[in-house]
mmCIF file with all atom_site columns, C-alpha atoms in Angstrom:
data_model
loop_
_atom_site.group_PDB
_atom_site.id
_atom_site.type_symbol
_atom_site.label_atom_id
_atom_site.label_alt_id
_atom_site.label_comp_id
_atom_site.label_asym_id
_atom_site.label_entity_id
_atom_site.label_seq_id
_atom_site.pdbx_PDB_ins_code
_atom_site.Cartn_x
_atom_site.Cartn_y
_atom_site.Cartn_z
_atom_site.occupancy
_atom_site.B_iso_or_equiv
_atom_site.pdbx_formal_charge
_atom_site.auth_seq_id
_atom_site.auth_comp_id
_atom_site.auth_asym_id
_atom_site.auth_atom_id
_atom_site.pdbx_PDB_model_num
ATOM 1   C CA . MET D 1 1   ? -23.516 -7.899  49.992 1.00 78.00 ? 882  MET D CA 1
ATOM 2   C CA . ARG D 1 2   ? -20.958 -10.470 48.452 1.00 79.00 ? 883  ARG D CA 1
ATOM 3   C CA . ARG D 1 3   ? -22.299 -12.429 51.937 1.00 80.00 ? 884  ARG D CA 1
ATOM 4   C CA . ILE D 1 4   ? -25.906 -11.842 50.387 1.00 85.00 ? 885  ILE D CA 1
ATOM 5   C CA . LEU D 1 5   ? -24.481 -13.088 47.197 1.00 88.00 ? 886  LEU D CA 1
ATOM 6   C CA . ASN D 1 6   ? -23.275 -16.472 48.585 1.00 84.00 ? 887  ASN D CA 1
ATOM 7   C CA . PHE D 1 7   ? -26.400 -16.908 50.632 1.00 86.00 ? 888  PHE D CA 1
ATOM 8   C CA . PHE D 1 8   ? -28.016 -16.850 47.298 1.00 90.00 ? 889  PHE D CA 1
ATOM 9   C CA . ILE D 1 9   ? -25.067 -19.394 45.374 1.00 90.00 ? 890  ILE D CA 1
ATOM 10  C CA . THR D 1 10  ? -25.380 -21.758 47.958 1.00 90.00 ? 891  THR D CA 1
ATOM 11  C CA . GLY D 1 11  ? -29.276 -22.079 47.670 1.00 91.00 ? 892  GLY D CA 1
ATOM 12  C CA . LEU D 1 12  ? -29.568 -22.376 44.006 1.00 93.00 ? 893  LEU D CA 1
ATOM 13  C CA . ILE D 1 13  ? -26.543 -25.021 44.249 1.00 93.00 ? 894  ILE D CA 1
ATOM 14  C CA . LEU D 1 14  ? -29.359 -27.101 46.477 1.00 93.00 ? 895  LEU D CA 1
ATOM 15  C CA . PHE D 1 15  ? -32.001 -25.975 44.366 1.00 94.00 ? 896  PHE D CA 1
ATOM 16  C CA . VAL D 1 16  ? -29.866 -26.812 41.317 1.00 94.00 ? 897  VAL D CA 1
ATOM 17  C CA . ALA D 1 17  ? -28.515 -30.838 42.877 1.00 94.00 ? 898  ALA D CA 1
ATOM 18  C CA . ASN D 1 18  ? -32.108 -31.985 44.421 1.00 94.00 ? 899  ASN D CA 1
ATOM 19  C CA . GLN D 1 19  ? -33.451 -30.967 40.392 1.00 95.00 ? 900  GLN D CA 1
ATOM 20  C CA . LEU D 1 20  ? -30.570 -32.899 38.967 1.00 94.00 ? 901  LEU D CA 1
ATOM 21  C CA . PHE D 1 21  ? -30.400 -35.994 41.562 1.00 94.00 ? 902  PHE D CA 1
ATOM 22  C CA . PRO D 1 22  ? -33.679 -36.173 44.077 1.00 93.00 ? 903  PRO D CA 1
ATOM 23  C CA . ASP D 1 23  ? -32.570 -39.575 45.155 1.00 93.00 ? 904  ASP D CA 1
ATOM 24  C CA . VAL D 1 24  ? -29.286 -37.901 46.987 1.00 93.00 ? 905  VAL D CA 1
ATOM 25  C CA . ILE D 1 25  ? -30.220 -34.772 47.607 1.00 93.00 ? 906  ILE D CA 1
ATOM 26  C CA . GLN D 1 26  ? -34.084 -34.727 49.296 1.00 93.00 ? 907  GLN D CA 1
ATOM 27  C CA . ILE D 1 27  ? -35.250 -30.417 50.224 1.00 93.00 ? 908  ILE D CA 1
ATOM 28  C CA . ASP D 1 28  ? -38.727 -30.585 51.213 1.00 93.00 ? 909  ASP D CA 1
ATOM 29  C CA . SER D 1 29  ? -39.793 -27.081 50.512 1.00 92.00 ? 910  SER D CA 1
ATOM 30  C CA . LEU D 1 30  ? -38.358 -23.947 49.907 1.00 92.00 ? 911  LEU D CA 1
ATOM 31  C CA . GLY D 1 31  ? -38.629 -22.520 52.982 1.00 92.00 ? 912  GLY D CA 1
ATOM 32  C CA . THR D 1 32  ? -36.157 -26.066 54.077 1.00 92.00 ? 913  THR D CA 1
ATOM 33  C CA . LEU D 1 33  ? -34.306 -24.977 50.939 1.00 93.00 ? 914  LEU D CA 1
ATOM 34  C CA . ILE D 1 34  ? -33.882 -20.855 52.019 1.00 92.00 ? 915  ILE D CA 1
ATOM 35  C CA . LEU D 1 35  ? -32.744 -22.138 55.963 1.00 93.00 ? 916  LEU D CA 1
ATOM 36  C CA . ALA D 1 36  ? -30.759 -24.900 54.918 1.00 93.00 ? 917  ALA D CA 1
ATOM 37  C CA . ALA D 1 37  ? -29.150 -22.394 52.813 1.00 91.00 ? 918  ALA D CA 1
ATOM 38  C CA . ILE D 1 38  ? -28.734 -20.024 55.968 1.00 91.00 ? 919  ILE D CA 1
ATOM 39  C CA . LEU D 1 39  ? -27.636 -22.836 58.688 1.00 93.00 ? 920  LEU D CA 1
ATOM 40  C CA . PHE D 1 40  ? -25.219 -24.412 56.065 1.00 91.00 ? 921  PHE D CA 1
ATOM 41  C CA . TRP D 1 41  ? -23.546 -20.173 56.777 1.00 89.00 ? 922  TRP D CA 1
ATOM 42  C CA . LEU D 1 42  ? -24.170 -20.894 60.622 1.00 91.00 ? 923  LEU D CA 1
ATOM 43  C CA . ILE D 1 43  ? -22.391 -24.456 60.451 1.00 92.00 ? 924  ILE D CA 1
ATOM 44  C CA . GLY D 1 44  ? -19.153 -23.784 58.618 1.00 88.00 ? 925  GLY D CA 1
ATOM 45  C CA . ILE D 1 45  ? -18.650 -20.315 61.072 1.00 89.00 ? 926  ILE D CA 1
ATOM 46  C CA . ALA D 1 46  ? -18.919 -22.506 63.559 1.00 93.00 ? 927  ALA D CA 1
ATOM 47  C CA . VAL D 1 47  ? -17.293 -25.767 62.401 1.00 90.00 ? 928  VAL D CA 1
ATOM 48  C CA . VAL D 1 48  ? -14.294 -23.458 61.554 1.00 90.00 ? 929  VAL D CA 1
ATOM 49  C CA . ILE D 1 49  ? -13.982 -22.020 65.168 1.00 92.00 ? 930  ILE D CA 1
ATOM 50  C CA . VAL D 1 50  ? -14.107 -25.466 66.333 1.00 91.00 ? 931  VAL D CA 1
ATOM 51  C CA . CYS D 1 51  ? -11.361 -26.710 63.627 1.00 89.00 ? 932  CYS D CA 1
ATOM 52  C CA . ALA D 1 52  ? -9.277  -23.463 65.211 1.00 89.00 ? 933  ALA D CA 1
ATOM 53  C CA . VAL D 1 53  ? -9.920  -23.979 69.068 1.00 91.00 ? 934  VAL D CA 1
ATOM 54  C CA . ILE D 1 54  ? -8.569  -28.040 68.279 1.00 89.00 ? 935  ILE D CA 1
ATOM 55  C CA . MET D 1 55  ? -5.649  -26.786 67.060 1.00 89.00 ? 936  MET D CA 1
ATOM 56  C CA . PHE D 1 56  ? -4.750  -24.095 69.355 1.00 89.00 ? 937  PHE D CA 1
ATOM 57  C CA . VAL D 1 57  ? -5.541  -26.888 72.735 1.00 88.00 ? 938  VAL D CA 1
ATOM 58  C CA . GLY D 1 58  ? -2.778  -28.794 70.053 1.00 87.00 ? 939  GLY D CA 1
ATOM 59  C CA . LEU D 1 59  ? -0.470  -26.396 70.205 1.00 87.00 ? 940  LEU D CA 1
ATOM 60  C CA . PHE D 1 60  ? -1.252  -25.471 74.212 1.00 86.00 ? 941  PHE D CA 1
ATOM 61  C CA . PHE D 1 61  ? -0.211  -29.502 75.290 1.00 85.00 ? 942  PHE D CA 1
ATOM 62  C CA . ASP D 1 62  ? 2.608   -30.044 72.811 1.00 83.00 ? 943  ASP D CA 1
ATOM 63  C CA . ASN D 1 63  ? -0.244  -32.833 70.782 1.00 83.00 ? 944  ASN D CA 1
ATOM 64  C CA . PRO D 1 64  ? 1.069   -32.546 67.189 1.00 86.00 ? 945  PRO D CA 1
ATOM 65  C CA . LEU D 1 65  ? -2.218  -35.653 66.341 1.00 88.00 ? 946  LEU D CA 1
ATOM 66  C CA . TRP D 1 66  ? -4.945  -31.950 67.497 1.00 85.00 ? 947  TRP D CA 1
ATOM 67  C CA . VAL D 1 67  ? -3.052  -29.477 64.482 1.00 84.00 ? 948  VAL D CA 1
ATOM 68  C CA . ILE D 1 68  ? -3.121  -32.521 62.253 1.00 87.00 ? 949  ILE D CA 1
ATOM 69  C CA . VAL D 1 69  ? -6.009  -33.116 63.354 1.00 86.00 ? 950  VAL D CA 1
ATOM 70  C CA . GLY D 1 70  ? -7.790  -29.750 62.833 1.00 84.00 ? 951  GLY D CA 1
ATOM 71  C CA . PHE D 1 71  ? -5.460  -28.565 60.328 1.00 84.00 ? 952  PHE D CA 1
ATOM 72  C CA . VAL D 1 72  ? -6.799  -31.364 57.856 1.00 86.00 ? 953  VAL D CA 1
ATOM 73  C CA . ALA D 1 73  ? -10.534 -30.360 59.272 1.00 86.00 ? 954  ALA D CA 1
ATOM 74  C CA . ILE D 1 74  ? -9.963  -27.225 57.551 1.00 84.00 ? 955  ILE D CA 1
ATOM 75  C CA . PHE D 1 75  ? -10.460 -27.841 54.221 1.00 86.00 ? 956  PHE D CA 1
ATOM 76  C CA . PHE D 1 76  ? -13.119 -30.801 55.067 1.00 89.00 ? 957  PHE D CA 1
ATOM 77  C CA . ILE D 1 77  ? -15.039 -28.088 56.425 1.00 90.00 ? 958  ILE D CA 1
ATOM 78  C CA . HIS D 1 78  ? -18.000 -27.674 54.026 1.00 91.00 ? 959  HIS D CA 1
ATOM 79  C CA . VAL D 1 79  ? -18.178 -31.802 53.664 1.00 92.00 ? 960  VAL D CA 1
ATOM 80  C CA . ILE D 1 80  ? -18.576 -31.739 57.635 1.00 91.00 ? 961  ILE D CA 1
ATOM 81  C CA . ALA D 1 81  ? -20.897 -28.455 57.939 1.00 92.00 ? 962  ALA D CA 1
ATOM 82  C CA . LEU D 1 82  ? -23.071 -30.775 54.589 1.00 93.00 ? 963  LEU D CA 1
ATOM 83  C CA . SER D 1 83  ? -23.387 -33.806 57.585 1.00 93.00 ? 964  SER D CA 1
ATOM 84  C CA . ILE D 1 84  ? -24.573 -31.624 60.454 1.00 93.00 ? 965  ILE D CA 1
ATOM 85  C CA . LEU D 1 85  ? -27.435 -29.796 57.992 1.00 93.00 ? 966  LEU D CA 1
ATOM 86  C CA . SER D 1 86  ? -28.313 -33.668 57.024 1.00 93.00 ? 967  SER D CA 1
ATOM 87  C CA . ALA D 1 87  ? -28.291 -34.909 60.106 1.00 94.00 ? 968  ALA D CA 1
ATOM 88  C CA . THR D 1 88  ? -30.141 -32.121 61.958 1.00 93.00 ? 969  THR D CA 1
ATOM 89  C CA . LEU D 1 89  ? -32.601 -30.933 59.719 1.00 92.00 ? 970  LEU D CA 1
ATOM 90  C CA . GLY D 1 90  ? -35.739 -32.564 59.215 1.00 90.00 ? 971  GLY D CA 1
ATOM 91  C CA . GLY D 1 91  ? -37.071 -32.371 55.567 1.00 92.00 ? 972  GLY D CA 1
ATOM 92  C CA . PHE D 1 92  ? -33.139 -32.393 53.974 1.00 94.00 ? 973  PHE D CA 1
ATOM 93  C CA . ALA D 1 93  ? -31.143 -34.963 53.188 1.00 94.00 ? 974  ALA D CA 1
ATOM 94  C CA . VAL D 1 94  ? -27.890 -35.653 51.770 1.00 94.00 ? 975  VAL D CA 1
ATOM 95  C CA . ILE D 1 95  ? -27.594 -39.065 51.215 1.00 93.00 ? 976  ILE D CA 1
ATOM 96  C CA . GLY D 1 96  ? -23.729 -40.280 50.536 1.00 92.00 ? 977  GLY D CA 1
ATOM 97  C CA . PHE D 1 97  ? -20.427 -39.272 51.365 1.00 93.00 ? 978  PHE D CA 1
ATOM 98  C CA . TRP D 1 98  ? -19.539 -38.489 48.290 1.00 93.00 ? 979  TRP D CA 1
ATOM 99  C CA . PRO D 1 99  ? -22.432 -36.623 46.798 1.00 94.00 ? 980  PRO D CA 1
ATOM 100 C CA . LYS D 1 100 ? -21.283 -34.092 50.144 1.00 93.00 ? 981  LYS D CA 1
ATOM 101 C CA . VAL D 1 101 ? -17.994 -33.204 48.418 1.00 92.00 ? 982  VAL D CA 1
ATOM 102 C CA . LEU D 1 102 ? -19.120 -33.170 45.220 1.00 93.00 ? 983  LEU D CA 1
ATOM 103 C CA . LEU D 1 103 ? -21.701 -30.486 46.497 1.00 92.00 ? 984  LEU D CA 1
ATOM 104 C CA . SER D 1 104 ? -18.978 -28.720 48.345 1.00 90.00 ? 985  SER D CA 1
ATOM 105 C CA . LEU D 1 105 ? -16.950 -28.535 45.634 1.00 90.00 ? 986  LEU D CA 1
ATOM 106 C CA . ALA D 1 106 ? -19.312 -26.911 43.963 1.00 91.00 ? 987  ALA D CA 1
ATOM 107 C CA . TYR D 1 107 ? -20.308 -24.282 46.911 1.00 89.00 ? 988  TYR D CA 1
ATOM 108 C CA . SER D 1 108 ? -16.004 -23.892 46.337 1.00 86.00 ? 989  SER D CA 1
ATOM 109 C CA . MET D 1 109 ? -16.299 -22.948 42.957 1.00 88.00 ? 990  MET D CA 1
ATOM 110 C CA . LEU D 1 110 ? -18.663 -20.808 42.399 1.00 86.00 ? 991  LEU D CA 1
ATOM 111 C CA . ALA D 1 111 ? -19.224 -18.888 45.751 1.00 82.00 ? 992  ALA D CA 1
ATOM 112 C CA . LEU D 1 112 ? -17.392 -15.482 46.126 1.00 80.00 ? 993  LEU D CA 1
ATOM 113 C CA . GLY D 1 113 ? -14.309 -14.778 48.059 1.00 76.00 ? 994  GLY D CA 1
ATOM 114 C CA . ASN D 1 114 ? -12.946 -12.207 49.704 1.00 71.00 ? 995  ASN D CA 1
ATOM 115 C CA . PRO D 1 115 ? -11.493 -9.057  47.611 1.00 70.00 ? 996  PRO D CA 1
ATOM 116 C CA . SER D 1 116 ? -8.104  -8.233  47.910 1.00 63.00 ? 997  SER D CA 1
ATOM 117 C CA . THR D 1 117 ? -6.565  -5.621  49.646 1.00 64.00 ? 998  THR D CA 1
ATOM 118 C CA . ASN D 1 118 ? -3.247  -5.706  48.110 1.00 64.00 ? 999  ASN D CA 1
ATOM 119 C CA . ASN D 1 119 ? -2.617  -2.528  46.851 1.00 60.00 ? 1000 ASN D CA 1
ATOM 120 C CA . SER D 1 120 ? -0.117  -3.757  44.052 1.00 58.00 ? 1001 SER D CA 1
ATOM 121 C CA . ASP D 1 121 ? -2.359  -5.431  42.473 1.00 55.00 ? 1002 ASP D CA 1
ATOM 122 C CA . ARG D 1 122 ? -4.103  -2.469  40.557 1.00 55.00 ? 1003 ARG D CA 1
ATOM 123 C CA . GLU D 1 123 ? -2.912  -0.540  37.397 1.00 56.00 ? 1004 GLU D CA 1
ATOM 124 C CA . TYR D 1 124 ? -3.050  3.384   37.978 1.00 49.00 ? 1005 TYR D CA 1
#
């Protein structure tokens, strides 16, 4: 259920951003918006996997630069996902680095996180 809500939150953020800043965030149609929200989630997962592989390779070959690159890339997962999405999906464009950063910040602030599994937080 949380993933479905995050999908709608992503679509809403992209829609509102497109309405407020049509020169910077360009979305051609509702179908493109839905596809962008789905691909944003999938590309985010792929970027996390690539970052983990980069860090693992850096640890395996004793190269701290790869570990640092992988670690820093984790902080920019949504920016990287928006850059890839903007470059590959026809009818969807986010122009500029800072709009991508602000969109990823909005997503990070509004997306639902994983529920806590720590039982000590519960009041009895």
